[in-house]
mmCIF file of C-alpha atoms in Angstrom:
data_model
loop_
_atom_site.group_PDB
_atom_site.id
_atom_site.type_symbol
_atom_site.label_atom_id
_atom_site.label_comp_id
_atom_site.label_asym_id
_atom_site.label_seq_id
_atom_site.Cartn_x
_atom_site.Cartn_y
_atom_site.Cartn_z
ATOM 1 C CA MET A 1 -8.771 -14.302 -7.701
ATOM 2 C CA THR A 2 -5.607 -12.600 -6.533
ATOM 3 C CA ARG A 3 -4.023 -12.936 -3.228
ATOM 4 C CA ILE A 4 -5.427 -9.612 -2.305
ATOM 5 C CA ASP A 5 -9.061 -11.029 -3.137
ATOM 6 C CA ASP A 6 -8.294 -14.187 -1.237
ATOM 7 C CA THR A 7 -7.080 -12.165 1.929
ATOM 8 C CA PHE A 8 -10.331 -10.087 2.008
ATOM 9 C CA ALA A 9 -12.580 -13.122 1.588
ATOM 10 C CA ARG A 10 -10.756 -14.787 4.369
ATOM 11 C CA LEU A 11 -10.935 -11.586 6.678
ATOM 12 C CA ARG A 12 -14.640 -11.340 5.778
ATOM 13 C CA ALA A 13 -15.241 -14.997 6.914
ATOM 14 C CA GLU A 14 -13.464 -14.423 10.106
ATOM 15 C CA ASN A 15 -15.220 -11.083 10.831
ATOM 16 C CA ARG A 16 -11.900 -9.238 10.890
ATOM 17 C CA LYS A 17 -10.565 -6.045 9.508
ATOM 18 C CA ALA A 18 -7.403 -5.742 7.396
ATOM 19 C CA PHE A 19 -4.191 -4.180 8.571
ATOM 20 C CA VAL A 20 -1.739 -3.030 5.825
ATOM 21 C CA ALA A 21 1.806 -1.927 6.537
ATOM 22 C CA TYR A 22 3.961 0.364 4.301
ATOM 23 C CA VAL A 23 7.551 0.185 4.311
ATOM 24 C CA MET A 24 10.084 1.626 1.725
ATOM 25 C CA SER A 25 12.136 -0.945 -0.226
ATOM 26 C CA GLY A 26 15.991 -0.590 0.688
ATOM 27 C CA ASP A 27 15.272 1.462 3.814
ATOM 28 C CA PRO A 28 17.635 1.751 5.732
ATOM 29 C CA ASP A 29 19.547 -0.720 3.436
ATOM 30 C CA ALA A 30 18.574 -3.708 1.343
ATOM 31 C CA GLU A 31 19.491 -6.282 3.904
ATOM 32 C CA THR A 32 17.464 -4.742 6.775
ATOM 33 C CA ALA A 33 14.661 -3.934 4.543
ATOM 34 C CA ALA A 34 14.318 -7.576 3.508
ATOM 35 C CA GLN A 35 14.237 -8.749 7.058
ATOM 36 C CA ILE A 36 11.494 -6.250 7.920
ATOM 37 C CA VAL A 37 9.282 -7.240 4.979
ATOM 38 C CA ARG A 38 9.867 -10.987 5.729
ATOM 39 C CA GLY A 39 8.783 -10.253 9.370
ATOM 40 C CA LEU A 40 5.596 -8.454 8.591
ATOM 41 C CA PRO A 41 3.352 -11.542 8.294
ATOM 42 C CA GLY A 42 4.481 -12.682 11.508
ATOM 43 C CA ALA A 43 3.602 -9.304 13.018
ATOM 44 C CA GLY A 44 0.027 -9.620 12.006
ATOM 45 C CA VAL A 45 0.231 -7.706 8.729
ATOM 46 C CA ASP A 46 -2.564 -8.776 6.372
ATOM 47 C CA ILE A 47 -1.084 -6.909 3.235
ATOM 48 C CA ILE A 48 2.207 -5.363 2.645
ATOM 49 C CA GLU A 49 2.711 -2.220 0.714
ATOM 50 C CA LEU A 50 6.256 -2.013 -0.588
ATOM 51 C CA GLY A 51 7.353 1.524 -1.629
ATOM 52 C CA LEU A 52 9.493 1.759 -4.804
ATOM 53 C CA PRO A 53 12.050 4.624 -4.153
ATOM 54 C CA PHE A 54 12.003 7.559 -6.635
ATOM 55 C CA THR A 55 13.710 10.702 -6.923
ATOM 56 C CA ASP A 56 10.640 13.121 -6.930
ATOM 57 C CA PRO A 57 8.146 11.463 -4.674
ATOM 58 C CA MET A 58 5.404 14.350 -4.928
ATOM 59 C CA ALA A 59 2.840 12.762 -2.818
ATOM 60 C CA ASP A 60 5.091 12.060 0.215
ATOM 61 C CA GLY A 61 5.835 14.033 3.224
ATOM 62 C CA ALA A 62 9.289 14.264 4.838
ATOM 63 C CA THR A 63 9.392 10.980 6.566
ATOM 64 C CA ILE A 64 8.952 8.905 3.364
ATOM 65 C CA GLN A 65 10.817 11.136 1.218
ATOM 66 C CA LEU A 66 13.946 10.701 3.459
ATOM 67 C CA ALA A 67 13.339 6.998 3.296
ATOM 68 C CA GLY A 68 13.421 7.194 -0.440
ATOM 69 C CA GLN A 69 16.510 9.105 -0.286
ATOM 70 C CA ARG A 70 18.107 6.540 2.041
ATOM 71 C CA ALA A 71 17.270 3.769 -0.131
ATOM 72 C CA LEU A 72 18.416 5.483 -3.408
ATOM 73 C CA GLU A 73 21.535 6.376 -1.821
ATOM 74 C CA GLY A 74 22.109 2.791 -0.628
ATOM 75 C CA GLY A 75 21.834 1.668 -4.165
ATOM 76 C CA MET A 76 18.128 0.367 -4.082
ATOM 77 C CA THR A 77 16.610 -0.105 -7.531
ATOM 78 C CA LEU A 78 13.578 -1.535 -9.172
ATOM 79 C CA ASP A 79 15.245 -4.925 -9.613
ATOM 80 C CA GLY A 80 16.298 -4.676 -5.919
ATOM 81 C CA THR A 81 12.648 -4.136 -4.887
ATOM 82 C CA LEU A 82 11.510 -7.267 -6.860
ATOM 83 C CA ASP A 83 14.199 -9.308 -5.352
ATOM 84 C CA ILE A 84 12.961 -8.319 -1.758
ATOM 85 C CA VAL A 85 9.379 -9.630 -2.871
ATOM 86 C CA ARG A 86 11.274 -12.831 -4.355
ATOM 87 C CA GLN A 87 12.822 -13.214 -0.702
ATOM 88 C CA LEU A 88 9.421 -13.057 0.948
ATOM 89 C CA ARG A 89 7.951 -15.351 -1.532
ATOM 90 C CA ALA A 90 10.596 -18.030 -0.866
ATOM 91 C CA GLU A 91 9.073 -18.280 2.683
ATOM 92 C CA ASP A 92 5.387 -16.737 2.355
ATOM 93 C CA ASP A 93 3.194 -17.522 -0.601
ATOM 94 C CA THR A 94 -0.007 -16.028 0.804
ATOM 95 C CA THR A 95 0.656 -12.501 2.047
ATOM 96 C CA PRO A 96 -0.327 -10.042 -0.636
ATOM 97 C CA VAL A 97 2.347 -7.595 -1.682
ATOM 98 C CA VAL A 98 1.372 -4.183 -3.303
ATOM 99 C CA MET A 99 4.131 -2.045 -4.930
ATOM 100 C CA MET A 100 3.328 1.564 -4.241
ATOM 101 C CA GLY A 101 5.308 4.522 -6.188
ATOM 102 C CA TYR A 102 5.403 6.535 -9.308
ATOM 103 C CA TYR A 103 5.162 5.587 -12.924
ATOM 104 C CA ASN A 104 8.754 6.910 -14.172
ATOM 105 C CA PRO A 105 10.648 3.767 -13.205
ATOM 106 C CA ILE A 106 7.878 1.565 -14.539
ATOM 107 C CA TYR A 107 7.783 3.557 -17.929
ATOM 108 C CA SER A 108 11.603 3.276 -17.994
ATOM 109 C CA ARG A 109 11.702 -0.341 -17.770
ATOM 110 C CA GLY A 110 8.841 -0.720 -20.133
ATOM 111 C CA VAL A 111 5.305 -1.776 -19.000
ATOM 112 C CA ASP A 112 5.290 -5.240 -20.573
ATOM 113 C CA ARG A 113 8.652 -6.153 -19.176
ATOM 114 C CA PHE A 114 7.963 -4.729 -15.755
ATOM 115 C CA LEU A 115 4.559 -6.600 -15.433
ATOM 116 C CA GLU A 116 6.354 -9.848 -16.484
ATOM 117 C CA GLN A 117 8.844 -9.424 -13.971
ATOM 118 C CA ALA A 118 6.543 -8.227 -11.196
ATOM 119 C CA ARG A 119 4.301 -11.347 -11.599
ATOM 120 C CA GLU A 120 7.229 -13.593 -11.526
ATOM 121 C CA ALA A 121 8.525 -11.894 -8.524
ATOM 122 C CA GLY A 122 5.112 -12.312 -6.587
ATOM 123 C CA VAL A 123 3.773 -8.732 -6.868
ATOM 124 C CA ASP A 124 -0.088 -8.718 -6.291
ATOM 125 C CA GLY A 125 -0.957 -5.129 -6.975
ATOM 126 C CA LEU A 126 0.035 -1.697 -7.787
ATOM 127 C CA ILE A 127 -0.665 1.859 -6.423
ATOM 128 C CA ILE A 128 0.879 4.107 -8.906
ATOM 129 C CA VAL A 129 -0.128 7.749 -7.567
ATOM 130 C CA ASP A 130 0.725 9.944 -10.388
ATOM 131 C CA LEU A 131 -1.432 8.068 -13.017
ATOM 132 C CA PRO A 132 -4.807 9.331 -13.113
ATOM 133 C CA PRO A 133 -7.762 7.261 -14.498
ATOM 134 C CA GLU A 134 -7.833 9.249 -17.624
ATOM 135 C CA GLU A 135 -4.326 7.384 -18.384
ATOM 136 C CA ASP A 136 -5.798 3.870 -17.578
ATOM 137 C CA ALA A 137 -4.515 2.610 -20.907
ATOM 138 C CA GLU A 138 -0.808 3.186 -19.844
ATOM 139 C CA LEU A 139 -0.611 0.695 -17.098
ATOM 140 C CA CYS A 140 -3.994 0.137 -15.218
ATOM 141 C CA LEU A 141 -5.402 -1.891 -17.819
ATOM 142 C CA PRO A 142 -2.305 -3.861 -18.898
ATOM 143 C CA ALA A 143 -1.767 -4.668 -15.283
ATOM 144 C CA GLN A 144 -5.191 -6.058 -14.883
ATOM 145 C CA ALA A 145 -4.730 -8.103 -17.937
ATOM 146 C CA ALA A 146 -1.471 -9.565 -16.503
ATOM 147 C CA GLY A 147 -3.435 -10.658 -13.217
ATOM 148 C CA LEU A 148 -2.373 -7.625 -10.936
ATOM 149 C CA ASN A 149 -4.905 -5.591 -9.055
ATOM 150 C CA PHE A 150 -4.633 -1.790 -9.750
ATOM 151 C CA ILE A 151 -5.730 0.143 -6.701
ATOM 152 C CA ARG A 152 -6.852 3.648 -6.710
ATOM 153 C CA LEU A 153 -6.935 6.433 -4.270
ATOM 154 C CA ALA A 154 -9.832 8.331 -3.295
ATOM 155 C CA THR A 155 -9.565 11.520 -1.160
ATOM 156 C CA PRO A 156 -11.576 14.067 0.692
ATOM 157 C CA THR A 157 -11.812 16.108 -2.470
ATOM 158 C CA THR A 158 -13.103 13.134 -4.578
ATOM 159 C CA ASP A 159 -16.660 14.228 -5.009
ATOM 160 C CA ASP A 160 -19.589 12.351 -6.224
ATOM 161 C CA LYS A 161 -18.896 13.445 -9.810
ATOM 162 C CA ARG A 162 -15.400 12.304 -9.905
ATOM 163 C CA LEU A 163 -15.890 9.029 -7.809
ATOM 164 C CA PRO A 164 -17.225 6.828 -10.608
ATOM 165 C CA LYS A 165 -14.287 7.695 -12.969
ATOM 166 C CA VAL A 166 -11.851 6.696 -10.144
ATOM 167 C CA LEU A 167 -13.676 3.464 -9.270
ATOM 168 C CA GLN A 168 -14.263 2.269 -12.944
ATOM 169 C CA ASN A 169 -11.073 0.130 -13.123
ATOM 170 C CA THR A 170 -10.109 -0.043 -9.657
ATOM 171 C CA SER A 171 -9.611 -3.591 -8.389
ATOM 172 C CA GLY A 172 -8.343 -5.341 -5.251
ATOM 173 C CA PHE A 173 -9.558 -2.522 -2.748
ATOM 174 C CA VAL A 174 -9.926 1.244 -2.682
ATOM 175 C CA TYR A 175 -7.457 3.126 -0.848
ATOM 176 C CA TYR A 176 -9.106 6.239 1.005
ATOM 177 C CA VAL A 177 -6.753 8.908 2.000
ATOM 178 C CA SER A 178 -8.122 10.236 5.214
ATOM 179 C CA ILE A 179 -6.755 13.843 5.255
ATOM 180 C CA THR A 180 -5.843 16.302 2.543
ATOM 181 C CA GLY A 181 -2.226 16.477 1.970
ATOM 182 C CA ILE A 182 0.858 14.449 1.833
ATOM 183 C CA THR A 183 1.768 11.322 3.687
ATOM 184 C CA GLY A 184 2.617 11.848 7.438
ATOM 185 C CA ALA A 185 0.569 14.955 7.711
ATOM 186 C CA GLY A 186 -2.180 15.128 10.529
ATOM 187 C CA SER A 187 -4.220 12.736 12.182
ATOM 188 C CA ALA A 188 -7.099 10.550 10.857
ATOM 189 C CA SER A 189 -10.441 10.750 12.436
ATOM 190 C CA ALA A 190 -13.115 8.280 12.617
ATOM 191 C CA GLU A 191 -15.730 10.960 12.756
ATOM 192 C CA ALA A 192 -14.763 12.344 9.540
ATOM 193 C CA VAL A 193 -13.695 9.141 7.818
ATOM 194 C CA GLY A 194 -16.705 7.107 8.492
ATOM 195 C CA PRO A 195 -19.370 8.927 6.225
ATOM 196 C CA GLU A 196 -16.838 9.142 3.414
ATOM 197 C CA VAL A 197 -15.993 5.412 3.531
ATOM 198 C CA ALA A 198 -19.864 4.898 3.576
ATOM 199 C CA ARG A 199 -20.431 7.241 0.576
ATOM 200 C CA ILE A 200 -17.552 5.207 -1.243
ATOM 201 C CA LYS A 201 -19.065 2.007 -0.446
ATOM 202 C CA ARG A 202 -22.512 2.841 -1.866
ATOM 203 C CA SER A 203 -20.852 3.002 -5.234
ATOM 204 C CA THR A 204 -18.537 -0.127 -5.088
ATOM 205 C CA ASP A 205 -18.311 -3.690 -3.657
ATOM 206 C CA LEU A 206 -14.601 -3.423 -3.206
ATOM 207 C CA PRO A 207 -13.264 -3.321 0.230
ATOM 208 C CA VAL A 208 -12.277 0.302 1.328
ATOM 209 C CA ILE A 209 -8.911 0.648 3.295
ATOM 210 C CA VAL A 210 -8.087 3.900 5.004
ATOM 211 C CA GLY A 211 -4.747 5.583 5.173
ATOM 212 C CA PHE A 212 -2.740 8.593 6.416
ATOM 213 C CA GLY A 213 -2.639 9.789 9.788
ATOM 214 C CA ILE A 214 -2.821 6.725 11.752
ATOM 215 C CA LYS A 215 0.114 6.477 14.485
ATOM 216 C CA THR A 216 -1.184 4.435 17.237
ATOM 217 C CA PRO A 217 -2.972 1.041 18.144
ATOM 218 C CA ASP A 218 -5.927 2.912 19.308
ATOM 219 C CA ALA A 219 -6.256 4.979 16.162
ATOM 220 C CA ALA A 220 -5.711 1.877 13.991
ATOM 221 C CA GLU A 221 -8.641 0.346 15.798
ATOM 222 C CA GLU A 222 -10.859 3.476 15.862
ATOM 223 C CA ILE A 223 -10.412 3.889 11.767
ATOM 224 C CA ALA A 224 -10.573 0.119 10.987
ATOM 225 C CA ALA A 225 -13.878 0.159 12.859
ATOM 226 C CA VAL A 226 -15.547 2.472 10.175
ATOM 227 C CA ALA A 227 -13.741 0.704 7.087
ATOM 228 C CA ASP A 228 -12.547 -2.542 6.034
ATOM 229 C CA GLY A 229 -9.150 -1.909 7.394
ATOM 230 C CA CYS A 230 -6.547 0.608 7.718
ATOM 231 C CA VAL A 231 -2.954 1.465 6.571
ATOM 232 C CA VAL A 232 -0.100 2.484 8.378
ATOM 233 C CA GLY A 233 3.147 3.941 6.741
ATOM 234 C CA SER A 234 4.855 7.108 7.956
ATOM 235 C CA ALA A 235 4.594 6.045 11.563
ATOM 236 C CA ILE A 236 6.615 2.730 10.824
ATOM 237 C CA VAL A 237 8.990 4.425 8.486
ATOM 238 C CA GLU A 238 9.929 7.128 10.875
ATOM 239 C CA ARG A 239 11.075 4.166 13.513
ATOM 240 C CA ILE A 240 13.197 2.570 10.642
ATOM 241 C CA GLY A 241 14.659 6.084 9.987
ATOM 242 C CA ARG A 242 15.593 6.680 13.560
ATOM 243 C CA GLY A 243 17.443 3.406 13.707
ATOM 244 C CA ASP A 244 15.095 1.177 15.650
ATOM 245 C CA SER A 245 16.053 -2.547 15.522
ATOM 246 C CA VAL A 246 14.029 -5.003 13.356
ATOM 247 C CA THR A 247 12.712 -6.443 16.323
ATOM 248 C CA ASP A 248 11.551 -3.148 17.759
ATOM 249 C CA VAL A 249 10.167 -2.128 14.420
ATOM 250 C CA LEU A 250 8.140 -5.438 14.144
ATOM 251 C CA ALA A 251 7.036 -5.295 17.699
ATOM 252 C CA TYR A 252 5.606 -1.775 17.052
ATOM 253 C CA VAL A 253 3.954 -3.053 13.775
ATOM 254 C CA LYS A 254 2.263 -5.857 15.851
ATOM 255 C CA SER A 255 0.889 -3.313 18.277
ATOM 256 C CA LEU A 256 -0.836 -1.548 15.450
ATOM 257 C CA ALA A 257 -2.127 -4.713 13.878
ATOM 258 C CA ASP A 258 -3.517 -5.927 17.144
ATOM 259 C CA GLY A 259 -5.278 -2.615 17.285
ATOM 260 C CA ALA A 260 -6.694 -2.895 13.768
ATOM 261 C CA HIS A 261 -7.780 -6.358 14.405
ATOM 262 C CA ARG A 262 -9.721 -5.518 17.639
ATOM 263 C CA ALA A 263 -11.927 -3.586 15.398
ATOM 264 C CA GLY A 264 -13.233 -6.796 13.827
#
């Protein structure tokens, strides 16, 4: 059982939905990013997604691309990202952290070395968007052997033929991308998402969390009501990018978390 598994077990017992928040490591700077990450649990966040900045973030829209650029220009690295996790773990040993990003920095570090360092820092799971199931031997299977969940994305174009392949080595939860396209594009609709979540749940016992296109507390509630929870990323990162204070960012996150938790 990982922290992710424990969190979903607790939420099920409480009849509550999960709220997941994404922030970019090192944005707008290392110190501020660490303050935000450490404040997320108190703002009602059940699982933290921590972006690993990368120079070629092909799945991300402009908001998260710019956040990654700010982080890289400020000197954020893989080691710096792990250090932010360690800072959280110094005061919170229960809130799961999922590192989300691309394979290149991990490959450059070396998979075995990275997994050892990630576990030591307190990372619980990985979402690596450019490693398809056909490449599970690269990182997915070693990660799970090391005790980290490997979370896969399913999308509106993941048909019934492809879905079993996506699910076969997934653990922790399934991340359903509610819209076709990059992060920050469009708005999620419960009417469209609900049947897709139900279709996925017919093929897995894992929780299904919905992300992309959620920007308001009402939208968080609406989407969480038809899934096991929701993810908000670009809308939070946008506020960080425009210079909102840590207090204001966390207040916004709390409003979203409250919305998602109303759906329970």
